[in-house]
PDB file of C-alpha atoms in Angstrom:
ATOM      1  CA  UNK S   3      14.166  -0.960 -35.787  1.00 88.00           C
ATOM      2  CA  UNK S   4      16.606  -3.427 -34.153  1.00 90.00           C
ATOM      3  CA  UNK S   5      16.655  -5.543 -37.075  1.00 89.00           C
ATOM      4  CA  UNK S   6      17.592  -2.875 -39.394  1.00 89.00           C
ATOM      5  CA  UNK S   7      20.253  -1.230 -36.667  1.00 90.00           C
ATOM      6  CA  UNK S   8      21.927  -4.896 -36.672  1.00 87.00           C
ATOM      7  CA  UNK S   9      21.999  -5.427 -40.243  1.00 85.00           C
ATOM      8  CA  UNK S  10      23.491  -2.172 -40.940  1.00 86.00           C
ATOM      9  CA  UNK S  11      26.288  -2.573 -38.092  1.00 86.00           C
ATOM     10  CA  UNK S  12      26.891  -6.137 -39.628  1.00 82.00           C
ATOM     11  CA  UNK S  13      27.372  -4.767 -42.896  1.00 82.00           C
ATOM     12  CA  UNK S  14      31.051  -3.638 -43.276  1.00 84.00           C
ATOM     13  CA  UNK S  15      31.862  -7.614 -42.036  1.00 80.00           C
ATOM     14  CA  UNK S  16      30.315  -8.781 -45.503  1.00 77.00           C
ATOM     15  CA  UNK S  17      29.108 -12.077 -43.829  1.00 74.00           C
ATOM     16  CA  UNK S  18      25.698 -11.695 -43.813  1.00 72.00           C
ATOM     17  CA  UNK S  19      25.082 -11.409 -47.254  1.00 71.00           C
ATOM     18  CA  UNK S  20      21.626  -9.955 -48.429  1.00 69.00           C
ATOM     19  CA  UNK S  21      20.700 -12.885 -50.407  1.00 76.00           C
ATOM     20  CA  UNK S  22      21.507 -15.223 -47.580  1.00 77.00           C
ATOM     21  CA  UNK S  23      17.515 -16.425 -46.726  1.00 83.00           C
ATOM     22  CA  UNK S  24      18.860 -18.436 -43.413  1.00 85.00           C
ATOM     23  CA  UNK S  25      21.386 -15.630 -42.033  1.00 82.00           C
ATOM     24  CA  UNK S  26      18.059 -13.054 -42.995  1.00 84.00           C
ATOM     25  CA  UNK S  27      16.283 -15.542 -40.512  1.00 89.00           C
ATOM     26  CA  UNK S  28      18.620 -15.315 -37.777  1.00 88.00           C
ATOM     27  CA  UNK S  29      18.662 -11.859 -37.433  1.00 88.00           C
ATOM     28  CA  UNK S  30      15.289 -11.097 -37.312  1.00 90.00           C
ATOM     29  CA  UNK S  31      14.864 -13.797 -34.691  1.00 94.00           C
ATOM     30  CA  UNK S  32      18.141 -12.032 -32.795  1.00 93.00           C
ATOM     31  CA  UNK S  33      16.506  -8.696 -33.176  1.00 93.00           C
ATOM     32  CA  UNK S  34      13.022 -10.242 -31.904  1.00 95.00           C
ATOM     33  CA  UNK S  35      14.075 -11.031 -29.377  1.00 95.00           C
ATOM     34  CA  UNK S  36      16.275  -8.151 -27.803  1.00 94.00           C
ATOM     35  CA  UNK S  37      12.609  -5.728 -28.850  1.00 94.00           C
ATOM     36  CA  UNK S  38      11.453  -7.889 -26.563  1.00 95.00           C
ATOM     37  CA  UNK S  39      14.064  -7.517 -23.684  1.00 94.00           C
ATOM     38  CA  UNK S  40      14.279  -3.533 -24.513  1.00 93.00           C
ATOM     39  CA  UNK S  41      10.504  -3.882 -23.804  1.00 91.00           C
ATOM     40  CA  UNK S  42      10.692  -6.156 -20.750  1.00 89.00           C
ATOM     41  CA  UNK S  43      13.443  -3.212 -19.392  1.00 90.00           C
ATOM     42  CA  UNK S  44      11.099  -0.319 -19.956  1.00 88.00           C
ATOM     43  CA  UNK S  45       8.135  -2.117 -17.844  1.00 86.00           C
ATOM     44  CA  UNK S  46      11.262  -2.296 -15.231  1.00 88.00           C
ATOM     45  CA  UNK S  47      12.458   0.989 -15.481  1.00 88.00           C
ATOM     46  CA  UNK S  48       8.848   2.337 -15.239  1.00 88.00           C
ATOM     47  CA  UNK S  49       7.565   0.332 -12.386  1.00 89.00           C
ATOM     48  CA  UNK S  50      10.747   0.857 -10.018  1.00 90.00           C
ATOM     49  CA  UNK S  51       9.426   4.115  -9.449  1.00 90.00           C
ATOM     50  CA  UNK S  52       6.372   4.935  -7.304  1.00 89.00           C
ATOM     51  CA  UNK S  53       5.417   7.911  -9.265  1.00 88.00           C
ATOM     52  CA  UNK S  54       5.577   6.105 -12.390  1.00 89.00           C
ATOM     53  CA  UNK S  55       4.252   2.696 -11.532  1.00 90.00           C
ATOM     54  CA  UNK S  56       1.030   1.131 -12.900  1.00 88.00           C
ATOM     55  CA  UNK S  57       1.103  -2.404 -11.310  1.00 84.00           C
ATOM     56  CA  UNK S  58       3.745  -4.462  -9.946  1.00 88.00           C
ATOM     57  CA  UNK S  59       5.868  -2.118  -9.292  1.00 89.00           C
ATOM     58  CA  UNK S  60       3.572  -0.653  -6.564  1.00 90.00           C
ATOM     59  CA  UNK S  61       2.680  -4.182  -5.541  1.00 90.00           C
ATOM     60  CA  UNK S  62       5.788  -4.930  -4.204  1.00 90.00           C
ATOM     61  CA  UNK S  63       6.649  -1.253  -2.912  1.00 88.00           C
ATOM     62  CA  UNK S  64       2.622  -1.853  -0.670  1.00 86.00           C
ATOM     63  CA  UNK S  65       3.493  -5.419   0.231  1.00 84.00           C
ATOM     64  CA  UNK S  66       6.728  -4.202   2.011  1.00 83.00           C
ATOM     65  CA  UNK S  67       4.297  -2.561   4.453  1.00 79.00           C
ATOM     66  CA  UNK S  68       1.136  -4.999   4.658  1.00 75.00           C
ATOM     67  CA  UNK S  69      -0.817  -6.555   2.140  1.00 80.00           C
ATOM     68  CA  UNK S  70      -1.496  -4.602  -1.431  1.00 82.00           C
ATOM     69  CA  UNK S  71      -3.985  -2.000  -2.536  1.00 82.00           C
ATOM     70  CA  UNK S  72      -4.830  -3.326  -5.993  1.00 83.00           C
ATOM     71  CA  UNK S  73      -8.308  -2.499  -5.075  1.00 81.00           C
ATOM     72  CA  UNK S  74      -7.530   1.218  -4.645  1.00 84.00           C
ATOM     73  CA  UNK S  75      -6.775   3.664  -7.583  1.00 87.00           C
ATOM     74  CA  UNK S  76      -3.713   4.400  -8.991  1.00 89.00           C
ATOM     75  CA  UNK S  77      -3.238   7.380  -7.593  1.00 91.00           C
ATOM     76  CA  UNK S  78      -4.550   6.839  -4.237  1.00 87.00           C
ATOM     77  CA  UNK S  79      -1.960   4.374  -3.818  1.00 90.00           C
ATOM     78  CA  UNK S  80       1.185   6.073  -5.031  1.00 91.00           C
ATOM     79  CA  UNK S  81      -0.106   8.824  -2.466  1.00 87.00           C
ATOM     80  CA  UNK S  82      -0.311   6.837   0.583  1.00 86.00           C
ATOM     81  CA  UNK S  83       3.207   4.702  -0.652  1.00 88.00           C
ATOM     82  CA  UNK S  84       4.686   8.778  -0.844  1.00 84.00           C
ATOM     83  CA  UNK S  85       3.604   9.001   2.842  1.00 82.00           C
ATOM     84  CA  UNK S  86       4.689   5.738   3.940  1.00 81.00           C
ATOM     85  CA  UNK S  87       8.309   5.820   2.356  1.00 81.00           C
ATOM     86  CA  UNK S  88       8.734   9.452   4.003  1.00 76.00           C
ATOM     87  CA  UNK S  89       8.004   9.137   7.582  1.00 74.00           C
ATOM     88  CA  UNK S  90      11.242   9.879   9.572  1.00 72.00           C
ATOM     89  CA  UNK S  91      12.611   9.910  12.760  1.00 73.00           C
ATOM     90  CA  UNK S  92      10.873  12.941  13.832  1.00 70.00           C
ATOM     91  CA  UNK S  93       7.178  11.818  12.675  1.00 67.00           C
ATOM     92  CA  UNK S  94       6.273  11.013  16.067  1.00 72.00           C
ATOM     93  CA  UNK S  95       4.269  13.635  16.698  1.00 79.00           C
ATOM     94  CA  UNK S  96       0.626  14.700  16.296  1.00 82.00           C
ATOM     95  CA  UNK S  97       1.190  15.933  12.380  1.00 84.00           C
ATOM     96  CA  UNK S  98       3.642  12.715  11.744  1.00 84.00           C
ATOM     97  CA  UNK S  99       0.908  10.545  13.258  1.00 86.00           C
ATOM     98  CA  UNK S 100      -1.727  12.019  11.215  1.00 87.00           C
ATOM     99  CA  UNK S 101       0.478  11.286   8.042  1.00 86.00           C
ATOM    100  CA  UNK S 102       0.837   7.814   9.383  1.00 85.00           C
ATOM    101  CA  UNK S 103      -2.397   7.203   9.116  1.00 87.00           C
ATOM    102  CA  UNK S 104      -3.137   8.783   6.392  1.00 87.00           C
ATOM    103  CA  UNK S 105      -0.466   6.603   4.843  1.00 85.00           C
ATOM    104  CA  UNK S 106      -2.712   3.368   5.543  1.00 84.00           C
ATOM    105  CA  UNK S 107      -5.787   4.781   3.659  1.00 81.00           C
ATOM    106  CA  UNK S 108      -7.357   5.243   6.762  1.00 85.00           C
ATOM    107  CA  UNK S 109     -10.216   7.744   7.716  1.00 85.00           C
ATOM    108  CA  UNK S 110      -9.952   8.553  11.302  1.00 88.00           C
ATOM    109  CA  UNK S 111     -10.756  10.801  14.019  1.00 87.00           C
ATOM    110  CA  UNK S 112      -8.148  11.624  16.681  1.00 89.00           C
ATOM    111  CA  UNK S 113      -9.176  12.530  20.048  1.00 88.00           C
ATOM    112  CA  UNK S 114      -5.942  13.345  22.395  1.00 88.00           C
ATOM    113  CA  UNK S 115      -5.877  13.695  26.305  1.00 88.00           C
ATOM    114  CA  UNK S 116      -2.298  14.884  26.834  1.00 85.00           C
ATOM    115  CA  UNK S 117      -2.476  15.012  30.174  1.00 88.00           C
ATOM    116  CA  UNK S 118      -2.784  11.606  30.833  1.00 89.00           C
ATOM    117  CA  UNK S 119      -0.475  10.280  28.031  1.00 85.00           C
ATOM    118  CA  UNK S 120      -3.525   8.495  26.095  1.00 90.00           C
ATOM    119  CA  UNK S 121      -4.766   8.821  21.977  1.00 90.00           C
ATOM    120  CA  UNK S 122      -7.762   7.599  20.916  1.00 88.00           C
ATOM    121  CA  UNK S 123      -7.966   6.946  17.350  1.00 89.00           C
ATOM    122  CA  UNK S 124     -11.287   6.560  15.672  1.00 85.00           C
ATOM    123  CA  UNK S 125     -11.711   4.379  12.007  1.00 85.00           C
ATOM    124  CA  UNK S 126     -14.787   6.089  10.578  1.00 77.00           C
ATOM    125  CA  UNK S 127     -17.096   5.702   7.488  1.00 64.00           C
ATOM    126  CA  UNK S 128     -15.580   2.404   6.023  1.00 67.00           C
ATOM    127  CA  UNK S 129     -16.228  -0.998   7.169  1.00 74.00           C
ATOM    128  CA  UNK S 130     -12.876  -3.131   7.442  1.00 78.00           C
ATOM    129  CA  UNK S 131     -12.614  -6.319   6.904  1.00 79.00           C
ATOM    130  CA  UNK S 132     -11.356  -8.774   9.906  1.00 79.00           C
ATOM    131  CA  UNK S 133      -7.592  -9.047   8.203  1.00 83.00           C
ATOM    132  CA  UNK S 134      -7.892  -5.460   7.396  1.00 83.00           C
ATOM    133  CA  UNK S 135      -8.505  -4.491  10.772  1.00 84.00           C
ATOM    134  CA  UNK S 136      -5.601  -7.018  12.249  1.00 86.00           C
ATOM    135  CA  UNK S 137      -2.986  -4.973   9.988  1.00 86.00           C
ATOM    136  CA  UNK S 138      -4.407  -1.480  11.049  1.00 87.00           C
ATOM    137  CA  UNK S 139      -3.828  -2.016  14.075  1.00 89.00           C
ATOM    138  CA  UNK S 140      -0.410  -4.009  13.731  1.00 88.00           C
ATOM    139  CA  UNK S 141       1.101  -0.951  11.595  1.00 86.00           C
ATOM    140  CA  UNK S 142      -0.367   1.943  14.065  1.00 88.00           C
ATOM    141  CA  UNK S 143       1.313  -0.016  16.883  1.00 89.00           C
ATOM    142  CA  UNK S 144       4.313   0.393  15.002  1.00 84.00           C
ATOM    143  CA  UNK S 145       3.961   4.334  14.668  1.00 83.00           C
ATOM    144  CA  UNK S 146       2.315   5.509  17.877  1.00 86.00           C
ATOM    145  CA  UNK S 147       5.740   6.676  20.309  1.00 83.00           C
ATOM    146  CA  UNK S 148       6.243   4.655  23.373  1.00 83.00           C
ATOM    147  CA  UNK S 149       5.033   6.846  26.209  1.00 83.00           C
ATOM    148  CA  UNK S 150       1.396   6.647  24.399  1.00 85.00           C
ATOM    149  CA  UNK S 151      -1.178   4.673  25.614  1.00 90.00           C
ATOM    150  CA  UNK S 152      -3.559   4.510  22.959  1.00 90.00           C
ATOM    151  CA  UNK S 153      -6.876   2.725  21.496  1.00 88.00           C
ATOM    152  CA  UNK S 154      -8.355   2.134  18.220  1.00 88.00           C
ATOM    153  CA  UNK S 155     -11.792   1.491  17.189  1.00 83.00           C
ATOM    154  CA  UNK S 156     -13.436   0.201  14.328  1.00 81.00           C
ATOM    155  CA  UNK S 157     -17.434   1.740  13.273  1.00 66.00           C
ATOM    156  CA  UNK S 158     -17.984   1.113  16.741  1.00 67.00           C
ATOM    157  CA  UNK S 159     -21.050   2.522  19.129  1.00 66.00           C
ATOM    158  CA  UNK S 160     -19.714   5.509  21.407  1.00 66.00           C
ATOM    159  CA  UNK S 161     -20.659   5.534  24.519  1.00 66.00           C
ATOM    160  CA  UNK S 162     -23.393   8.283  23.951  1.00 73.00           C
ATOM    161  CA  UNK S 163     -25.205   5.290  21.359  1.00 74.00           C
ATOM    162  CA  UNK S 164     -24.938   2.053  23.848  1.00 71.00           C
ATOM    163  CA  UNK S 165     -26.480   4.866  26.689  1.00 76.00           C
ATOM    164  CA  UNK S 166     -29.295   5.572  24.243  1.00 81.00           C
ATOM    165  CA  UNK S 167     -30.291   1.776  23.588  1.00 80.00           C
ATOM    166  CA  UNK S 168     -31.966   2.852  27.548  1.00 78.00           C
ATOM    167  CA  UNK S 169     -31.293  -0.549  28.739  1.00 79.00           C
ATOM    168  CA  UNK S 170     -31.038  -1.629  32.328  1.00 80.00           C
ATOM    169  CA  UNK S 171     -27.620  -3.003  34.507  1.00 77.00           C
ATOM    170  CA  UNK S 172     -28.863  -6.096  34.417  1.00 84.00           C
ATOM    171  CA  UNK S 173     -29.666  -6.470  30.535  1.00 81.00           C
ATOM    172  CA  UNK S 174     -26.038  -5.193  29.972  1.00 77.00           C
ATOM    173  CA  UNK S 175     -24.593  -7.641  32.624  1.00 80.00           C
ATOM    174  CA  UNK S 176     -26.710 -10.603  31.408  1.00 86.00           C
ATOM    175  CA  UNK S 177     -24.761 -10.223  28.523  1.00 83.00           C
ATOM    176  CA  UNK S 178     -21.076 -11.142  30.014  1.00 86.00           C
ATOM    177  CA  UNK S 179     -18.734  -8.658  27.787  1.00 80.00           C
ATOM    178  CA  UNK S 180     -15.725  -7.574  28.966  1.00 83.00           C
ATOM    179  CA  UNK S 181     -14.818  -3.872  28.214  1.00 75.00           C
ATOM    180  CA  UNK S 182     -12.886  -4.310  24.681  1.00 72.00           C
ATOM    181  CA  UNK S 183     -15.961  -6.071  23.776  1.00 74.00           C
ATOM    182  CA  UNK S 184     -18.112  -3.540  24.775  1.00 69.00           C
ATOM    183  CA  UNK S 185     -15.659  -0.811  23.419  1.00 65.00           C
ATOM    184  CA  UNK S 186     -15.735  -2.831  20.118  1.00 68.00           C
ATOM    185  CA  UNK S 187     -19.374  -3.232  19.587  1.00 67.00           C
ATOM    186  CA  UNK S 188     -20.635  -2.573  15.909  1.00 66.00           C
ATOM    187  CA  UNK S 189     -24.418  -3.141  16.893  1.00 66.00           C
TER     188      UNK S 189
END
């Protein structure tokens, strides 16, 4: 298409003859090569958009945040970027937390005790991953509001499950933990 385009426009000049083999040459190497760029600009155009993105383009808008979802689908991630790009100034409360968190894929349960300042947040039914855990919490330390005192836990026991392992003071003492570690306890 750009070949023909270019010949045409070049045609009133009369210097690129049609029996010219070599000139025939250049042209189609010219117009080659600026399909290519047209195509190289339509990737571009597509993937600066979150809502049209396939690849890169959401790579770089997740990596802005943390690390990137290219194990998640498509749509999952364009969803939680849509989240994360439209938190504001006043999404510092319960609902703007929740969309927070919902931003960074995470499935939670939120317990709140307003009258002493403190959220508990809950990570349940997936197992994260060490790193995955590190920038969970680095991001909802970003988003919980000052005056909060919060905590986070990962698939952890509650305390109804390390009650129910019926074990003595001393077994539990033997085994030196402080409280995080007994707060984070998987087993």
């Amino acid at each position: 298409m750009v070949y023909e385009s270019m010949k045409k426009s070049l045609e009133p000049l009369k210097i690129y003859r049609s029996d010219a083999r070599l000139i025939d040459i250049e042209l189609r190497v010219y117009a080659a090569e600026i399909e290519r760029l047209y195509s190289a600009l339509d990737s571009m155009f597509t993937e600066r958009f979150i809502s049209t993105a396939q690849g890169d383009g959401l790579t770089v808008y997740e990596e802005m945040f943390g690390p990137d979802r290219t194990g998640e689908d498509i749509i999952r991630r364009r969803e939680m970027l849509n989240l994360r790009m439209n938190l504001g100034e006043g999404d510092f409360t319960p609902n703007g937390i929740k969309k927070a968190l919902d931003s960074l894929g995470l499935t939670y349960v939120i317990s709140e005790f307003p009258e002493i300042d403190k959220l508990n947040i809950t990570a349940v039914t997936e197992d994260y991953s060490v790193a995955e855990q590190a920038f969970i919490e680095r991001e909802i330390a970003k988003i919980i509001p000052a005056h909060l005192d919060y905590q986070i836990t990962f698939n952890t026991l509650t305390w109804g499950q390390i009650d129910a392992m019926d074990r003595n003071f001393a077994a539990v003492d033997a085994e030196d933990l402080t409280w995080k570690q007994i707060d984070t306890r998987t087993e």
